[in-house]
PDB file of C-alpha atoms in Angstrom:
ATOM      1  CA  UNK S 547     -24.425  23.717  43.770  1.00 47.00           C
ATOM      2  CA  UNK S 548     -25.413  24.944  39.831  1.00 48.00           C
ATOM      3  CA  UNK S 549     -28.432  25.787  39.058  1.00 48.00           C
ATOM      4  CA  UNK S 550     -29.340  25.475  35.438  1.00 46.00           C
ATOM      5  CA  UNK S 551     -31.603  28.339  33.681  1.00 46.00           C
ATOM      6  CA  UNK S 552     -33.267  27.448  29.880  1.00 49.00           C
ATOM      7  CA  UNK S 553     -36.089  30.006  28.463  1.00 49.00           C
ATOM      8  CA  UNK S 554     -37.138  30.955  32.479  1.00 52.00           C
ATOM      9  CA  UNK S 555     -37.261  27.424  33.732  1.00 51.00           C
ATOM     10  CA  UNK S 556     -35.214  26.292  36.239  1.00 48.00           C
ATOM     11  CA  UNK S 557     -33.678  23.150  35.863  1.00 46.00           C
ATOM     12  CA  UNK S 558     -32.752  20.565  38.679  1.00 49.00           C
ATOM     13  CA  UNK S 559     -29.944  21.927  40.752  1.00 52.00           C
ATOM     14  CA  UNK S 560     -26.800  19.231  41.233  1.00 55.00           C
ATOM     15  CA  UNK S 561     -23.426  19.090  42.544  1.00 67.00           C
ATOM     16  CA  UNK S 562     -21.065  19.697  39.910  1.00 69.00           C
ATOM     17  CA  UNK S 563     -17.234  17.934  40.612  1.00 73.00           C
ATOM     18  CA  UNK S 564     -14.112  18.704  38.478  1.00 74.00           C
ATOM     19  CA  UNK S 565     -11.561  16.356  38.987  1.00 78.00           C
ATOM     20  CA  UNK S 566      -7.914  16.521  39.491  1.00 69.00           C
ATOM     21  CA  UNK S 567      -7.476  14.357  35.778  1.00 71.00           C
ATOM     22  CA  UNK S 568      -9.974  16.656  33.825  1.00 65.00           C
ATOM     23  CA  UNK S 569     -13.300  14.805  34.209  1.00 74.00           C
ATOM     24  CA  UNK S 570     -16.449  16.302  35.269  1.00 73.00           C
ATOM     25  CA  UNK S 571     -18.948  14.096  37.660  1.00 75.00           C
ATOM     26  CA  UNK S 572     -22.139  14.601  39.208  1.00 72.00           C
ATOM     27  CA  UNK S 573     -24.322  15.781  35.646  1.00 69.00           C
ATOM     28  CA  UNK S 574     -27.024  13.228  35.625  1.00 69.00           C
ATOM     29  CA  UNK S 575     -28.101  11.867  31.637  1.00 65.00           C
ATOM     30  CA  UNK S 576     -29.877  14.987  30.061  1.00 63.00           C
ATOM     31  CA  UNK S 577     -28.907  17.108  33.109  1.00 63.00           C
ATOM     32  CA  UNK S 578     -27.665  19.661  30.923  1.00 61.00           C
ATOM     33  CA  UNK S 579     -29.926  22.105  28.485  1.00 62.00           C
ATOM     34  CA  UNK S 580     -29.924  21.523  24.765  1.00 61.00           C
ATOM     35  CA  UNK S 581     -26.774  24.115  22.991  1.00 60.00           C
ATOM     36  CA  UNK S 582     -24.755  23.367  26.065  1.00 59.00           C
ATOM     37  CA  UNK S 583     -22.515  20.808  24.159  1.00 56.00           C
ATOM     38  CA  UNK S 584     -21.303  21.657  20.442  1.00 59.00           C
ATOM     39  CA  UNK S 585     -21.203  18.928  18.368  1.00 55.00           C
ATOM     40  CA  UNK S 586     -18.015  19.887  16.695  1.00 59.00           C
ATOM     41  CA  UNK S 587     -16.229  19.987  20.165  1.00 53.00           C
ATOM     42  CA  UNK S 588     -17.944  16.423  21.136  1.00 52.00           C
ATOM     43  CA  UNK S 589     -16.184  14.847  17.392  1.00 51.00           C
ATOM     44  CA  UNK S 590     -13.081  16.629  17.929  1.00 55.00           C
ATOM     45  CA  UNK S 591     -12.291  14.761  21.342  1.00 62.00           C
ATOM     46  CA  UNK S 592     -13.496  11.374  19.785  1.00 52.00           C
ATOM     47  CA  UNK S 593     -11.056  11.835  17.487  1.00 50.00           C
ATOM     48  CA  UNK S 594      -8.019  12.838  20.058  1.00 57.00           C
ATOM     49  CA  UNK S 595      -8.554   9.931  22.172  1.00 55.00           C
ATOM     50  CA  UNK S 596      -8.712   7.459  19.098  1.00 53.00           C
ATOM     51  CA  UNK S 597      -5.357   8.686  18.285  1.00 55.00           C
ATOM     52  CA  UNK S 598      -4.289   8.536  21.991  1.00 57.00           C
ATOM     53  CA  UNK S 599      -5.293   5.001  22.051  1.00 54.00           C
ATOM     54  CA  UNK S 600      -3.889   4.262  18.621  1.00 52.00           C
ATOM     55  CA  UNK S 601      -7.175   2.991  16.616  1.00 49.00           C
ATOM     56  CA  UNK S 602      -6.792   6.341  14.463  1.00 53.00           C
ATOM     57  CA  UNK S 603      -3.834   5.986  11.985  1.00 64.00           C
ATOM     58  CA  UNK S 604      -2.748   7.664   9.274  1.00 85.00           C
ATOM     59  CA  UNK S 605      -0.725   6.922   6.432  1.00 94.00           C
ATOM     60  CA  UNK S 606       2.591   6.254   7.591  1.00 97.00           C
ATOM     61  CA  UNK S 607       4.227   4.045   4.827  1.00 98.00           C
ATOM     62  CA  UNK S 608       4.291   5.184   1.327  1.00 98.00           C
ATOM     63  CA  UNK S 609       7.151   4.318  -1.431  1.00 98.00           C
ATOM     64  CA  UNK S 610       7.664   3.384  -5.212  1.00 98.00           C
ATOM     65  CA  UNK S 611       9.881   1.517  -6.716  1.00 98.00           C
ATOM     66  CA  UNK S 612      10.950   1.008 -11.039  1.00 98.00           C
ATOM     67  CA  UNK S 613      13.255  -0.683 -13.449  1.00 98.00           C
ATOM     68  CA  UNK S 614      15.509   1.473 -14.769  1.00 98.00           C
ATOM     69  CA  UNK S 615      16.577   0.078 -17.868  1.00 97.00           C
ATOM     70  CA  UNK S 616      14.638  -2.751 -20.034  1.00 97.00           C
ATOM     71  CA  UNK S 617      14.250  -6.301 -19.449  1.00 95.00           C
ATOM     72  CA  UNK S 618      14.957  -8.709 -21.887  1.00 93.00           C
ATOM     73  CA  UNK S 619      12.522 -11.892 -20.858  1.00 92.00           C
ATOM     74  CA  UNK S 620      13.328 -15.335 -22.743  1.00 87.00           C
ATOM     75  CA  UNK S 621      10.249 -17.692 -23.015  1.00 87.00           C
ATOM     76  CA  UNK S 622       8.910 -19.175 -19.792  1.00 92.00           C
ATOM     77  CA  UNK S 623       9.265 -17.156 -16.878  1.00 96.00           C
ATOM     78  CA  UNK S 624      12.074 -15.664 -14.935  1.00 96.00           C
ATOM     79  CA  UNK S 625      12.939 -12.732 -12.482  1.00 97.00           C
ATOM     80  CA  UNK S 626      13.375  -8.812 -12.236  1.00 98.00           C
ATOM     81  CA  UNK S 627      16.676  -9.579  -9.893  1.00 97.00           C
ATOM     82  CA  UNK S 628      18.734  -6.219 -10.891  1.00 97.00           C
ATOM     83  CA  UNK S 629      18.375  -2.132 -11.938  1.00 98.00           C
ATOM     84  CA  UNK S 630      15.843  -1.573  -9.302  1.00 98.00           C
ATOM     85  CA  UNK S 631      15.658   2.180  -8.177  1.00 98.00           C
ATOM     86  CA  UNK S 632      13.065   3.786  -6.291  1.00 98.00           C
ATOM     87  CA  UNK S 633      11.419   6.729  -7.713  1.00 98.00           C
ATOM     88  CA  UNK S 634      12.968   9.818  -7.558  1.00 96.00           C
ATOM     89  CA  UNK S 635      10.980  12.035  -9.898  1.00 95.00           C
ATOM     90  CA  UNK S 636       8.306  14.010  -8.369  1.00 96.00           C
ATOM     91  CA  UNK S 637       7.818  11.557  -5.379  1.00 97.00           C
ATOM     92  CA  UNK S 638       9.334  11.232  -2.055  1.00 97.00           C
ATOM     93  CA  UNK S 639       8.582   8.216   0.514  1.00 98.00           C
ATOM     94  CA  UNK S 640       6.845   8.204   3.461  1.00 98.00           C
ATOM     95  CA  UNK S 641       8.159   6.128   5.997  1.00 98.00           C
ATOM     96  CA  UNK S 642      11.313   3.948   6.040  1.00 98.00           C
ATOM     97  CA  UNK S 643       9.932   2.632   2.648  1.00 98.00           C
ATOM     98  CA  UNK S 644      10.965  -1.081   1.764  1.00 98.00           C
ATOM     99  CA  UNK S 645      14.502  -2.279   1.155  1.00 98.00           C
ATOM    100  CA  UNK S 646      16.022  -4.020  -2.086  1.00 98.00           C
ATOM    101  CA  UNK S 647      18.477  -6.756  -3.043  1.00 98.00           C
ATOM    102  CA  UNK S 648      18.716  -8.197  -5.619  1.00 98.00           C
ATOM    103  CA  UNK S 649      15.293  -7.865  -6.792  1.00 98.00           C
ATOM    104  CA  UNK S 650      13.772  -9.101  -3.569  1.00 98.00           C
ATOM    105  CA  UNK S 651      12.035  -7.085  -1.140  1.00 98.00           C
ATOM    106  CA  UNK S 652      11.771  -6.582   2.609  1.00 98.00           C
ATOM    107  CA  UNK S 653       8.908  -4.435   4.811  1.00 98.00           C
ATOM    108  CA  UNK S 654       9.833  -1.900   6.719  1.00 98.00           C
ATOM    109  CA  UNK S 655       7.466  -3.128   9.730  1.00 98.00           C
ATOM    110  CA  UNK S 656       4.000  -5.816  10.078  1.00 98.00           C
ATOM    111  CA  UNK S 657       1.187  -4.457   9.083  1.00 98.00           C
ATOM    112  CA  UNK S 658      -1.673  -4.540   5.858  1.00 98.00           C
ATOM    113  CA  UNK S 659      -0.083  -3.382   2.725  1.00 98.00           C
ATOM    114  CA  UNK S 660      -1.385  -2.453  -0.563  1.00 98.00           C
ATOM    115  CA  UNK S 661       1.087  -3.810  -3.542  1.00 98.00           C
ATOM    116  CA  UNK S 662      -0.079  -2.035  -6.920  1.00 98.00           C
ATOM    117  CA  UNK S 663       2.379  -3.834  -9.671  1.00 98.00           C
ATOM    118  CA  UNK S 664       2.260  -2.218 -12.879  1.00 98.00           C
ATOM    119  CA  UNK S 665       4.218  -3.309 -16.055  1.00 98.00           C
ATOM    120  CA  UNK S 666       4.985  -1.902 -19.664  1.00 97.00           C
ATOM    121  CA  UNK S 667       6.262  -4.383 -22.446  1.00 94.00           C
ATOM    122  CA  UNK S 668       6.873  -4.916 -25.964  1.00 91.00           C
ATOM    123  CA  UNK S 669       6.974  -7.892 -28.192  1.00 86.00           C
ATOM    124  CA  UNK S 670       8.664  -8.717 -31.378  1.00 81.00           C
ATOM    125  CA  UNK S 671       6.219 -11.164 -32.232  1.00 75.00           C
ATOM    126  CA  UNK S 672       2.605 -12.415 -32.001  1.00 73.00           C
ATOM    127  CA  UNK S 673       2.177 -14.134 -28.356  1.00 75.00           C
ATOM    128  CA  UNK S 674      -1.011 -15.041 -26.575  1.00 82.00           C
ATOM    129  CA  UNK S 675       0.355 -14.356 -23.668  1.00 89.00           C
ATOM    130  CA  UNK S 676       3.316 -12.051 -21.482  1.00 90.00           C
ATOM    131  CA  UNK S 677       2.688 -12.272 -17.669  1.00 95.00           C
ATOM    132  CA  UNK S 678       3.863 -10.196 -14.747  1.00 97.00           C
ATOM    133  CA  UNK S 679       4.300 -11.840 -11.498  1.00 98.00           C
ATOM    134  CA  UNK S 680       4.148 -10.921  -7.670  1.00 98.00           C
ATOM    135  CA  UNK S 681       5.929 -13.303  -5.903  1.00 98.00           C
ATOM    136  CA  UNK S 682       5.601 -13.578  -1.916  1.00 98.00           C
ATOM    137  CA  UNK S 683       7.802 -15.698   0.348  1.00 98.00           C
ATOM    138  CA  UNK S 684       6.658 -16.204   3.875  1.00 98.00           C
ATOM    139  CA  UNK S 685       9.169 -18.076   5.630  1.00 98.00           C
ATOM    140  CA  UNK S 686      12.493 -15.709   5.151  1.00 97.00           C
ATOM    141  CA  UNK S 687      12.835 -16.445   1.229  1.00 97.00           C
ATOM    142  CA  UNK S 688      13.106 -20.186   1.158  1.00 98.00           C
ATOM    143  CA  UNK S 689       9.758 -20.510  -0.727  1.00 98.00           C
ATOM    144  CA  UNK S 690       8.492 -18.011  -3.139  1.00 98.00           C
ATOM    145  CA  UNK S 691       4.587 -18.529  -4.271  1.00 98.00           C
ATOM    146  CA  UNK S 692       2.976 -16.449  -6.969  1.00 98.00           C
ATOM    147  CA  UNK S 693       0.289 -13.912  -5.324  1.00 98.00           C
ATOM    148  CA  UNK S 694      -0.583 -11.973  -8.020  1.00 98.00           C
ATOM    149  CA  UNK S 695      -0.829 -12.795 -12.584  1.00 98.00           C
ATOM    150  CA  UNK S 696      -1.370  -9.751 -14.540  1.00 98.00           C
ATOM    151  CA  UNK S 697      -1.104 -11.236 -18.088  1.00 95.00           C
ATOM    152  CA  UNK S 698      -2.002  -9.336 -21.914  1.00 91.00           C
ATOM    153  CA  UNK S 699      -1.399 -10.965 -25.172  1.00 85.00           C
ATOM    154  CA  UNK S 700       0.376  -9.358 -27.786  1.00 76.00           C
ATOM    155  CA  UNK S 701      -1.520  -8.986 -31.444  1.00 75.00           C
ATOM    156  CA  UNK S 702       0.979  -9.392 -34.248  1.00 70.00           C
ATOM    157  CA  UNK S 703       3.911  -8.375 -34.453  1.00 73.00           C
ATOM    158  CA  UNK S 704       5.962  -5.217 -32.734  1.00 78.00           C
ATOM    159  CA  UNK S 705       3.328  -4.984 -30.378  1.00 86.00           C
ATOM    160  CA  UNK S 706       2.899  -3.415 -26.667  1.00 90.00           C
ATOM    161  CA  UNK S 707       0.823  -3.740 -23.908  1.00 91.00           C
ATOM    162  CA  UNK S 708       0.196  -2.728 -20.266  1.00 94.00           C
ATOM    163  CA  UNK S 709      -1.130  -4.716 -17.489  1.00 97.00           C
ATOM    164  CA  UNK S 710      -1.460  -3.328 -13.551  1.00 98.00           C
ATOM    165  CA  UNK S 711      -3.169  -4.920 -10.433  1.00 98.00           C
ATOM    166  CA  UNK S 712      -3.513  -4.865  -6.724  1.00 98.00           C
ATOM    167  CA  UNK S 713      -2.720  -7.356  -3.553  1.00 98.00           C
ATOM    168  CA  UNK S 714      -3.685  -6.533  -0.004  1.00 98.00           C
ATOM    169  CA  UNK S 715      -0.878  -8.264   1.901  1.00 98.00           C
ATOM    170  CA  UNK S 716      -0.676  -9.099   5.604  1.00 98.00           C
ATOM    171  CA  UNK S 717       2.281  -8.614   6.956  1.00 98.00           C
ATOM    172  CA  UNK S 718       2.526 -10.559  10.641  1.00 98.00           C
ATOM    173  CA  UNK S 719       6.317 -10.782  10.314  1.00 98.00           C
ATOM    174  CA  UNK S 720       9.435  -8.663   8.762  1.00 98.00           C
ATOM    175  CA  UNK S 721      11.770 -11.132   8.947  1.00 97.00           C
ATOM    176  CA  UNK S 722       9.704 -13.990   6.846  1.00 98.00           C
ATOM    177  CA  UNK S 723       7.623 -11.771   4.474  1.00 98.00           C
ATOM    178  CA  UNK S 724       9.197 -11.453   1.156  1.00 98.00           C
ATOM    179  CA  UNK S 725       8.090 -10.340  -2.696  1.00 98.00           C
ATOM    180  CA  UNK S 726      10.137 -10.039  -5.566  1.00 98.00           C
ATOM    181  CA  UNK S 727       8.606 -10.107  -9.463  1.00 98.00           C
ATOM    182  CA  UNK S 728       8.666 -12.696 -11.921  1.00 98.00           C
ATOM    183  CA  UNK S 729       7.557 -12.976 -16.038  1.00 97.00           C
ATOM    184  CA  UNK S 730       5.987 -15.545 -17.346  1.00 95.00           C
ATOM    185  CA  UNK S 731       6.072 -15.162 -21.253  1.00 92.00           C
ATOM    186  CA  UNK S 732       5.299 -17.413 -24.268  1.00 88.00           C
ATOM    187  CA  UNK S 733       8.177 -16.656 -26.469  1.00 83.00           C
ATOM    188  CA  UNK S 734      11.362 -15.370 -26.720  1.00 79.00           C
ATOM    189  CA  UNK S 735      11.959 -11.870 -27.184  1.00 80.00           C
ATOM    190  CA  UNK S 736       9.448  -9.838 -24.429  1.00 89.00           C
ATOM    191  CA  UNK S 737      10.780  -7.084 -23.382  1.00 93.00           C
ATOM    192  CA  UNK S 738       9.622  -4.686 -20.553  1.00 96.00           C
ATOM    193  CA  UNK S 739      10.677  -1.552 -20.792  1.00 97.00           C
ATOM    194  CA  UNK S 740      12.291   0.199 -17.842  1.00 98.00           C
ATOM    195  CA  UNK S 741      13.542   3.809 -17.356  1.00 98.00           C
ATOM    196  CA  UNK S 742      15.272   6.361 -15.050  1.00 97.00           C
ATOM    197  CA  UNK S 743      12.927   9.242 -15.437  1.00 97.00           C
ATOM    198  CA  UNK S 744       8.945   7.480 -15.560  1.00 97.00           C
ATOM    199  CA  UNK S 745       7.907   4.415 -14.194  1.00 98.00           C
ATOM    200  CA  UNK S 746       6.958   1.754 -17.159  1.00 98.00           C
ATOM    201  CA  UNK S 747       7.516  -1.499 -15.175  1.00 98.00           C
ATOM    202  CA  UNK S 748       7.229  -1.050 -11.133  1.00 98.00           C
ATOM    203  CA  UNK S 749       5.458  -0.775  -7.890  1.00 98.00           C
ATOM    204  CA  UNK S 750       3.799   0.845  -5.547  1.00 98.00           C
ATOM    205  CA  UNK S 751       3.194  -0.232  -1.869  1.00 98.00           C
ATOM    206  CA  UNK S 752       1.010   1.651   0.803  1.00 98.00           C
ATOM    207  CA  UNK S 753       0.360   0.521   4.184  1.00 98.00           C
ATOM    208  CA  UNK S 754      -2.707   0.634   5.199  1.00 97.00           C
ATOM    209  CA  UNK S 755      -2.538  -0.097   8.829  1.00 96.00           C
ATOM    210  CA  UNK S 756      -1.455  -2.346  11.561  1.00 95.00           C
ATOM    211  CA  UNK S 757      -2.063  -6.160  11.536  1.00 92.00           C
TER     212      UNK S 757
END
C-alpha cells in the first residue's frame, strides 16, 4: 500500500498494481497530487500511440515533375504527351514518387494528394486566352475529364504569362486514377516554355494522407 504525502497532508492510501504490459491500476480519478504528472510526458505518449495506431502521419510522398524543352501548342487544345523529367535540381523525392508515360501519370499508392500545376508561356500574338489543363481519368485511362483550368490572356503581341493552381485529389484506387495535362489555346503559335535546369511548365504533387 502507498501512501501519498502533499504539503504535510496525507492523502488516501491505495493499492498500487503494475502490470505485466506496462499499465498501472488501482489510482482512483485525482488520486494522485498536483506536479505528479508532467504535461510534456502526458503529450509525448499521445503522440506515440497515435503513431502506433497510425492516425499520426507524416509526409511520406513528395515529387516534381517539368518539361524539359518547349511546347509548341496549335489553336484549340492538345496534350503535354513527351520530354517529361522529374526535377533533378536542388530537389529529391520523397517516396516512390509517381510514374510517367507518355505524358500520363500513375500514383504511387491511394490516398489525398495535393496537385500544384504551374505553367510558363509565350505568345506571338494577341489572344484572350492560353489555358493549362489537369486532366484526371478514373477508370484506368479510358476517360479523361478536365479537373483543373488555369487560363491568362496574352496582351499584344510577344507576350508571356504565368498561371499556377491547386487540386486536392482522392485517390481510392492506383490502378484507375490517372492525370496527364492538356492546353487549351485560342490561336496558333502558344508556346510554353520548358527547360532542363528550372521548372517553367510542371508539377508538384504531395500526399497528404491516407483515404
Amino acid at each position: 500500500r502507498l501512501a501519498l504525502v502533499k504539503h504535510g497532508q496525507s492523502f488516501k492510501t491505495m493499492a498500487i498494481t503494475i502490470n505485466g504490459n506496462g499499465t498501472i491500476t488501482g489510482i482512483s480519478v485525482g488520486g494522485l497530487p498536483d506536479g505528479i504528472v508532467d504535461t510534456d510526458m502526458i503529450a509525448t505518449n499521445a503522440v506515440t500511440a497515435a503513431k502506433a495506431s497510425g492516425s499520426v502521419q507524416g509526409i511520406t510522398e513528395v515529387d516534381s515533375w517539368r518539361i524539359t524543352s518547349s511546347q509548341t501548342a496549335a489553336g484549340g487544345t492538345g496534350f503535354f504527351t513527351s520530354n517529361w523529367e522529374r526535377d533533378d535540381t536542388s530537389f529529391e523525392k520523397i517516396g516512390t514518387g509517381v510514374t510517367e508515360s507518355s505524358g500520363v501519370f500513375t500514383f504511387p499508392s491511394t490516398g489525398k494528394y495535393l496537385l500544384t500545376p504551374f505553367a510558363y508561356f509565350y505568345h506571338s500574338r494577341e489572344s484572350d486566352y492560353v489555358g493549362y489543363q489537369l486532366h484526371l481519368s478514373t477508370d484506368g485511362g479510358s476517360n479523361f475529364n478536365i479537373r483543373l483550368e488555369l487560363y491568362d490572356s496574352a496582351h499584344g503581341e510577344s507576350a508571356y504569362g504565368a498561371v499556377t493552381g491547386q487540386e486536392i485529389i482522392d485517390v481510392t484506387n492506383t490502378s484507375n486514377f490517372q492525370f496527364k495535362f492538356g492546353w487549351n489555346v485560342q490561336y496558333d503559335n502558344a508556346t510554353f516554355r520548358g527547360d532542363s535546369n528550372k521548372s517553367r511548365t510542371g508539377f508538384t504533387v504531395i500526399k497528404l494522407g491516407d483515404t
